[in-house]
GROMACS .gro file of C-alpha atoms in nm:
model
  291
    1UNK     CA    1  -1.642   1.249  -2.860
    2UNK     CA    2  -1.348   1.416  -2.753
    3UNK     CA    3  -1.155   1.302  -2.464
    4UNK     CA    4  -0.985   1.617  -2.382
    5UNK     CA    5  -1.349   1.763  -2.311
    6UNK     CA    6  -1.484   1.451  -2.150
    7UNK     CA    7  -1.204   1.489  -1.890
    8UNK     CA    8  -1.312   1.848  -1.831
    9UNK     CA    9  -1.675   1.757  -1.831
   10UNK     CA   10  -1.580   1.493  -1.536
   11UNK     CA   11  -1.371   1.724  -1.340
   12UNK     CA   12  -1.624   2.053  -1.378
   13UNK     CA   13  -1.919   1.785  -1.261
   14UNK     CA   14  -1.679   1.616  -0.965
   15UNK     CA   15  -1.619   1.969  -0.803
   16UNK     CA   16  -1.991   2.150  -0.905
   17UNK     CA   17  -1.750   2.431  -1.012
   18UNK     CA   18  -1.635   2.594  -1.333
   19UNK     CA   19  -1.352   2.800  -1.126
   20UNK     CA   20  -1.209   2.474  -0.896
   21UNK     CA   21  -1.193   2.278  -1.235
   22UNK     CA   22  -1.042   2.542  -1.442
   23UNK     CA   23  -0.775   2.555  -1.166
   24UNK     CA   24  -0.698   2.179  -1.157
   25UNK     CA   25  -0.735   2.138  -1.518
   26UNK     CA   26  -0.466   2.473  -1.556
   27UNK     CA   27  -0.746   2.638  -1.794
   28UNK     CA   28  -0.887   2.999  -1.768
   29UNK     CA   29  -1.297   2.929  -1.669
   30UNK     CA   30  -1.381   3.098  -1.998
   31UNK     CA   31  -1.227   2.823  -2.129
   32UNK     CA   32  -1.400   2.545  -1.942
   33UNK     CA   33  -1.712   2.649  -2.014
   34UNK     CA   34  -1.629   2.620  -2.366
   35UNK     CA   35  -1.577   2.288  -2.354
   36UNK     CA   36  -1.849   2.184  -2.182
   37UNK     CA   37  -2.006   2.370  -2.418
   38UNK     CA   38  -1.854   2.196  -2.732
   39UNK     CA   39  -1.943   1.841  -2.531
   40UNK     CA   40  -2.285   1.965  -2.512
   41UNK     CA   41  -2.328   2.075  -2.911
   42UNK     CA   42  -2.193   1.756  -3.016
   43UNK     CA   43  -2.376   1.544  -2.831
   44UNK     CA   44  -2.696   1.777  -2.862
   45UNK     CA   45  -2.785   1.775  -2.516
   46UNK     CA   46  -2.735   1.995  -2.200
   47UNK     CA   47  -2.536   1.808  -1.940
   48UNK     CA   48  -2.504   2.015  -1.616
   49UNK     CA   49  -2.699   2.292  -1.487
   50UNK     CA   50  -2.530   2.635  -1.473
   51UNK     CA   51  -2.674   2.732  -1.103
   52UNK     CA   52  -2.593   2.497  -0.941
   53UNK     CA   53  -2.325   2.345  -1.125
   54UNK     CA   54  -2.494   2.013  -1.125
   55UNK     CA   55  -2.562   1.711  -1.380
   56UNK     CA   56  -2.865   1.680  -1.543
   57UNK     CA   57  -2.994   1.304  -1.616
   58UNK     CA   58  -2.776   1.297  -1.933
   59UNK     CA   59  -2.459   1.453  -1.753
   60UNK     CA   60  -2.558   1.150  -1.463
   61UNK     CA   61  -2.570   0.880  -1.726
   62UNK     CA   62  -2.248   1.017  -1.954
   63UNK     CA   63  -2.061   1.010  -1.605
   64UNK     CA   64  -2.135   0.657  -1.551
   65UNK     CA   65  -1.957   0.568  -1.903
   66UNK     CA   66  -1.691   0.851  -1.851
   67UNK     CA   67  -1.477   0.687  -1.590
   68UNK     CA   68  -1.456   0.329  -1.806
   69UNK     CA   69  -1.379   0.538  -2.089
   70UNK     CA   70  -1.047   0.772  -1.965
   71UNK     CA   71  -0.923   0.481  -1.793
   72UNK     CA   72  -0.897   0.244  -2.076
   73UNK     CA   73  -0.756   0.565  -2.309
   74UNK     CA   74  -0.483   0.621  -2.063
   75UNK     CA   75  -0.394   0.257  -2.033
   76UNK     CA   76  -0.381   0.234  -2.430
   77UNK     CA   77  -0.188   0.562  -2.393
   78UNK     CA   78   0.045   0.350  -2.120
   79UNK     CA   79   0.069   0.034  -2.325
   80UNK     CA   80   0.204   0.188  -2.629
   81UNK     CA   81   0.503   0.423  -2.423
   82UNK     CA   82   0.608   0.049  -2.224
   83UNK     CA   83   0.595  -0.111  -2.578
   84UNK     CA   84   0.801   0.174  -2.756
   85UNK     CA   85   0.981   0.342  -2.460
   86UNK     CA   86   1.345   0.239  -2.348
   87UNK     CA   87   1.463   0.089  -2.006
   88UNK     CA   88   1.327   0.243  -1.727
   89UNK     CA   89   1.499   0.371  -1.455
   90UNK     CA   90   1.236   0.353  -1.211
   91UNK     CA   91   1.029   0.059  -1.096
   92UNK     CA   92   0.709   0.159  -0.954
   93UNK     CA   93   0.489  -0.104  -0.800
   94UNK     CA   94   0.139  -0.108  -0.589
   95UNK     CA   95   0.035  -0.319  -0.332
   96UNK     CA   96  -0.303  -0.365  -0.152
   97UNK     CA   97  -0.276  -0.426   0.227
   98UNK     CA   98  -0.403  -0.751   0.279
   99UNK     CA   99  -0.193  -0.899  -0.047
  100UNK     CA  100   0.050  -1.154  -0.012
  101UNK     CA  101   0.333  -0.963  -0.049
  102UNK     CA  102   0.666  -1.171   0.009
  103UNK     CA  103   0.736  -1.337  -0.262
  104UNK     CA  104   0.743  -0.983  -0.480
  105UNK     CA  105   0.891  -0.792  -0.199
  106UNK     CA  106   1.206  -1.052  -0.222
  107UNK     CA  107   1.197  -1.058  -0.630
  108UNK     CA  108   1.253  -0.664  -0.603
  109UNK     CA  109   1.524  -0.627  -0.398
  110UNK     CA  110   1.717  -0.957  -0.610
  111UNK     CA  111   1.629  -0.742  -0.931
  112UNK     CA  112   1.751  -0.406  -0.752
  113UNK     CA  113   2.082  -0.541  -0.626
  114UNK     CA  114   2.158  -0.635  -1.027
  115UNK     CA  115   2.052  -0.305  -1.090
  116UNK     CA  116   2.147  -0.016  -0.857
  117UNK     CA  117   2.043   0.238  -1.129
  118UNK     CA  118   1.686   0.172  -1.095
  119UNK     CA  119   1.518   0.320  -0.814
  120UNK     CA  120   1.201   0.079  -0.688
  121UNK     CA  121   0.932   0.283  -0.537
  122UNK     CA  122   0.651   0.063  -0.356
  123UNK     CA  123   0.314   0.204  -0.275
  124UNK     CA  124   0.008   0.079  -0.077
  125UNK     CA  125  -0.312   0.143  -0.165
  126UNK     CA  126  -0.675  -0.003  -0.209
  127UNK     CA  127  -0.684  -0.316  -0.473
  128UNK     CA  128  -0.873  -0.069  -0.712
  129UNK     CA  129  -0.620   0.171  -0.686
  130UNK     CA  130  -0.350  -0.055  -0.759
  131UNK     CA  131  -0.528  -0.174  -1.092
  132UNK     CA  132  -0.616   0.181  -1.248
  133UNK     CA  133  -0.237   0.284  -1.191
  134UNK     CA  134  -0.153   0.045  -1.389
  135UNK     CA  135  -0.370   0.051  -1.629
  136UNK     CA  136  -0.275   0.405  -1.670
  137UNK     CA  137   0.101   0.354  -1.710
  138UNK     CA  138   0.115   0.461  -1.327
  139UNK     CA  139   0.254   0.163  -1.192
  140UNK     CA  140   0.456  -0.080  -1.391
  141UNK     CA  141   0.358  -0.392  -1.175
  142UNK     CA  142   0.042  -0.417  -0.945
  143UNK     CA  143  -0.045  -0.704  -0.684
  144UNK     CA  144  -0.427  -0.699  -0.556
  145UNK     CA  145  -0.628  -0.892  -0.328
  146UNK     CA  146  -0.996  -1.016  -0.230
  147UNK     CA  147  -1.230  -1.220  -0.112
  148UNK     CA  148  -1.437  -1.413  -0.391
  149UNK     CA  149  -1.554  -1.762  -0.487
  150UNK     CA  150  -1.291  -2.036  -0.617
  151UNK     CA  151  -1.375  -2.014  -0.982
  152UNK     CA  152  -1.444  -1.633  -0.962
  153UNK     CA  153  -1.229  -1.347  -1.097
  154UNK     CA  154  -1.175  -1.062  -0.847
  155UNK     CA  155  -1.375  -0.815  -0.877
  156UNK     CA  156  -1.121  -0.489  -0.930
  157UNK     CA  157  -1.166  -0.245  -1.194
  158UNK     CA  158  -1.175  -0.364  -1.533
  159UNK     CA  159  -0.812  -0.361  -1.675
  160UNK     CA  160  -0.897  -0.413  -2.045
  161UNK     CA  161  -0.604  -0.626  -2.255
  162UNK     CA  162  -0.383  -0.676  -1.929
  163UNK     CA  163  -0.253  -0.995  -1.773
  164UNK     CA  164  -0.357  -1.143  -1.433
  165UNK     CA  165  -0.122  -1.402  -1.244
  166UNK     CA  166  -0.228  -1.593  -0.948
  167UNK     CA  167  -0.027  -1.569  -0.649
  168UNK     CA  168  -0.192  -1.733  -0.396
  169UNK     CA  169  -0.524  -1.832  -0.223
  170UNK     CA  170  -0.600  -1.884   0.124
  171UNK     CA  171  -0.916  -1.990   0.339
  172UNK     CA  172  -1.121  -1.795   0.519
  173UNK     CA  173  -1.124  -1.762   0.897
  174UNK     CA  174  -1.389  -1.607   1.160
  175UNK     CA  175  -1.145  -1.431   1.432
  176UNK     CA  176  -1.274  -1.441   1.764
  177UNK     CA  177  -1.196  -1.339   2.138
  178UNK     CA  178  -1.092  -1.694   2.292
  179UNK     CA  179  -1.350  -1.676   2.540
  180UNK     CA  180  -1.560  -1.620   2.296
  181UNK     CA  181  -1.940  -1.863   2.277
  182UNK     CA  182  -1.849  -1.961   1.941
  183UNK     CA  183  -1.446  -2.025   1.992
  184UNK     CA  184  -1.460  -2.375   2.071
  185UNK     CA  185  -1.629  -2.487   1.767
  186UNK     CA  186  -1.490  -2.693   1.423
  187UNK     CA  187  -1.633  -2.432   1.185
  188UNK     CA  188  -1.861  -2.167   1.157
  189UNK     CA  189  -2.110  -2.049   0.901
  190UNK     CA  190  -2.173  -1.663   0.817
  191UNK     CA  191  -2.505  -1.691   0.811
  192UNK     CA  192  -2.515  -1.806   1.177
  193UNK     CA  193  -2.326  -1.522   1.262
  194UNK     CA  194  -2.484  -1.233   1.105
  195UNK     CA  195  -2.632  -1.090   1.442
  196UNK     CA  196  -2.339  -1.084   1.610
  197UNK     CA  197  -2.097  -0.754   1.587
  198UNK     CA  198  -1.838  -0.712   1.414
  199UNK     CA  199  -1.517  -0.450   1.335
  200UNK     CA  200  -1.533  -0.309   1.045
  201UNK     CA  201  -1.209  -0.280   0.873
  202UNK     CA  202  -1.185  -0.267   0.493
  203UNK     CA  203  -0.791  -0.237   0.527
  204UNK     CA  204  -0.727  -0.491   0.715
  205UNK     CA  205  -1.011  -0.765   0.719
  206UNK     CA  206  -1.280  -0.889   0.442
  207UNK     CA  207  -1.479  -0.565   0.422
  208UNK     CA  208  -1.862  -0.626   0.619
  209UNK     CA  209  -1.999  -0.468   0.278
  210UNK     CA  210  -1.839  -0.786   0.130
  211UNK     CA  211  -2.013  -1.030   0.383
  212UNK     CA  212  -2.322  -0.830   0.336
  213UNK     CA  213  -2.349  -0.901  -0.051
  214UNK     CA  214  -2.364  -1.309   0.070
  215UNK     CA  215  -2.526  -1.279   0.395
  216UNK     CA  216  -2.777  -1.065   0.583
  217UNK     CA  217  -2.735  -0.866   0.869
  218UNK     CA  218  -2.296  -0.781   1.031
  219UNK     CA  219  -2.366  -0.472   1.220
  220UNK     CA  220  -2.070  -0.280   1.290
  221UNK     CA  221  -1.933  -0.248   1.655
  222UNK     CA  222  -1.588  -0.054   1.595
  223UNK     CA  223  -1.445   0.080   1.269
  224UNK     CA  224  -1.086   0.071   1.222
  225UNK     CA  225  -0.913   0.245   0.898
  226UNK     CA  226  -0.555   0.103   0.953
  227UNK     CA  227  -0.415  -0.179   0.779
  228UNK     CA  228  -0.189  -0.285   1.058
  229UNK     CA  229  -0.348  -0.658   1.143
  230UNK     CA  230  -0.215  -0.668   1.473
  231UNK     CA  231  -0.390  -0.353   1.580
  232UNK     CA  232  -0.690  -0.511   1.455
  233UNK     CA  233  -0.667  -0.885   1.656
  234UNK     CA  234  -0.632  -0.666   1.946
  235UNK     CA  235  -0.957  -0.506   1.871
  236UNK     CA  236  -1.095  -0.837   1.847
  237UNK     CA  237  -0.907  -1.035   2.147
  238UNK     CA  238  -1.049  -0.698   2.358
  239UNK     CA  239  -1.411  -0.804   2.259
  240UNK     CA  240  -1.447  -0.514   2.024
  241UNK     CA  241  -1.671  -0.753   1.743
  242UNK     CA  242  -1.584  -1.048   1.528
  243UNK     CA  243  -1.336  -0.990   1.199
  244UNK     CA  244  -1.285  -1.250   0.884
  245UNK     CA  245  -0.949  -1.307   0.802
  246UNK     CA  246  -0.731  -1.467   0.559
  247UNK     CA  247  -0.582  -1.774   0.705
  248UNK     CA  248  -0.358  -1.855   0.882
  249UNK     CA  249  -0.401  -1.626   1.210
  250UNK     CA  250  -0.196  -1.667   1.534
  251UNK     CA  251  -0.200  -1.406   1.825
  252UNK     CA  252  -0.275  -1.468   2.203
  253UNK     CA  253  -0.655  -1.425   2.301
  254UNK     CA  254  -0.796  -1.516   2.025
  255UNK     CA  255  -0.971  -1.787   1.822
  256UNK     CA  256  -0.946  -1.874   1.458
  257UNK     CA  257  -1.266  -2.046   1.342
  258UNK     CA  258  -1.249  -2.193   0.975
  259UNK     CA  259  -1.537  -2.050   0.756
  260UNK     CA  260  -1.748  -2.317   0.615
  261UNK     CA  261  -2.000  -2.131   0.376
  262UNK     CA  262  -2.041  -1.979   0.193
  263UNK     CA  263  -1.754  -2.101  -0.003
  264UNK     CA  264  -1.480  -1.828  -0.022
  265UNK     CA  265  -1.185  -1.782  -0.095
  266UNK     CA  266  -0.881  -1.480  -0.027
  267UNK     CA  267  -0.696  -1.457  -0.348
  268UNK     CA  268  -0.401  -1.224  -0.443
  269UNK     CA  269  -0.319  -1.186  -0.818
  270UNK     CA  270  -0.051  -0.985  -0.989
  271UNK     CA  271  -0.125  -0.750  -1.241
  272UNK     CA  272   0.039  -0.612  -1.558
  273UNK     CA  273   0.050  -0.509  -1.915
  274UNK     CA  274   0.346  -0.570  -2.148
  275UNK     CA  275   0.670  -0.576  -1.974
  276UNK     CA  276   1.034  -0.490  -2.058
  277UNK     CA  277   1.325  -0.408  -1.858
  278UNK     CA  278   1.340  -0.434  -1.434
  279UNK     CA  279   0.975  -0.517  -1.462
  280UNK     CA  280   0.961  -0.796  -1.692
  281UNK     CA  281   1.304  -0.957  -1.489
  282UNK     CA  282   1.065  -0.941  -1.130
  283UNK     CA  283   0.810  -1.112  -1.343
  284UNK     CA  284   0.994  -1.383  -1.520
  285UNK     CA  285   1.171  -1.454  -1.162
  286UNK     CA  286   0.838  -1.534  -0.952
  287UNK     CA  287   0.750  -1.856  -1.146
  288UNK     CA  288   0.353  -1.807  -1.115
  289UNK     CA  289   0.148  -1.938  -1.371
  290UNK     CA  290  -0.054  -1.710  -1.588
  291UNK     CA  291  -0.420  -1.703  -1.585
   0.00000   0.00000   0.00000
């Protein structure tokens, strides 16, 4: 299967358009819909209709496989340039917005000061972004986070031959107005707390769709989409719904209950593939063991 026209196939099928792929893709639309047409005569099957532009069951299931598929040829693609290329002169790393950042964040500016001539960019972005830019030779250096059990991985997209170092782990803690029922108590169990409401905030709390997977019910009161966690106790300390948060958590008006079960943790791990130059210093600096 060619890759060149299972990109196009996934682009023509994300927009429903021949026309708004040929103009990301920089292709006329007479040739798009030759390669979809060469996709479908070597795999022998029709994979989107014409009018609509939609997938048909194959073009669903080849779509499923065709995300996995790119990403691990681009970070093959990315491997072999860090492996062969020479010293970079920029330093691009990812961060998601609940990682525990300041350890790295002092490692790069150490390894900039020795080096002026490398510029260090530093982006935020969800966990799963952070992993697929590096795996496609996007990032040089990528540090996620998550909620999951002790002995589990986190679950972030699948990075293929890449290296994982733990940073850190951290309880869990149910954040609560101070007046709250529940505030006074020694520790608190999701389950008992699933009818309550809480704030969702994927950016800046443990996701609900995260609590959901272990426990029924966490309606949502507010939603907040900013990552900024002292926007979010507010929410919370102005009785706008309950929040779970890594520990430790200190702001006036509201409570920090530990979570007892189910038995999670917040981890954040660094990510990589093989290293040279500015990025393989900031690594061999931190001193974290590898998994």
């Amino acid at each position: 299967m060619d890759p060149h026209l299972l990109r196009t196939f996934v682009t023509v099928a994300r927009h429903e358009s021949f026309s708004v792929a040929a103009h990301e893709l920089g292709y006329t639309q007479s040739a798009v819909s030759q390669q979809i047409a060469a996709l479908e005569a070597d795999l022998d099957v029709l994979l989107l209709r014409r009018r609509p532009v939609v997938p048909t069951d194959a073009g669903r299931r080849l779509l499923e496989h065709a995300g996995a598929i790119l990403l691990r040829l681009d970070a093959a693609r990315a491997d072999v340039r860090r492996v062969s290329g020479g010293q970079p002169v920029e330093l691009r790393v990812g961060i998601s917005p609940m990682a525990d950042s300041g350890r790295l964040v002092e490692r790069l500016v150490e390894v900039q000061r020795s080096m002026p001539r490398v510029a260090v960019t530093v982006s935020a972005c969800g966990a799963d972004e952070v992993a697929a830019g590096v795996a496609r030779g996007e990032l040089e250096i990528g540090l996620v986070d998550g909620v999951t059990a002790p002995s589990d991985p986190l679950r972030v997209v699948e990075l293929g031959t890449f290296t994982t170092v733990v940073v850190s782990e951290s309880p869990l803690v149910v954040v609560l107005p101070r007046d709250h029922p529940l505030a006074a108590r020694g520790v608190l169990r999701l389950s008992d707390l699933a009818d309550a409401r809480w704030i969702d905030a994927p950016g800046a709390a443990v996701p609900l769709a995260r609590l959901r997977v272990v426990a029924d019910g966490f309606r949502s009161g507010l939603r907040y989409d900013g990552a900024e966690r002292s926007v979010l106790l507010a929410m919370v300390a102005a009785g706008g719904g309950l929040a779970v948060l890594p520990a430790p958590v200190a702001r006036e008006g509201v409570a920090a209950v530990p979570l007892a079960a189910p038995a999670l943790v917040h981890r954040t791990e660094l990510v990589h593939g093989s290293l040279t130059g500015p990025a393989a210093a900031i690594v061999a600096g931190l001193g974290f063991g590898v998994r």
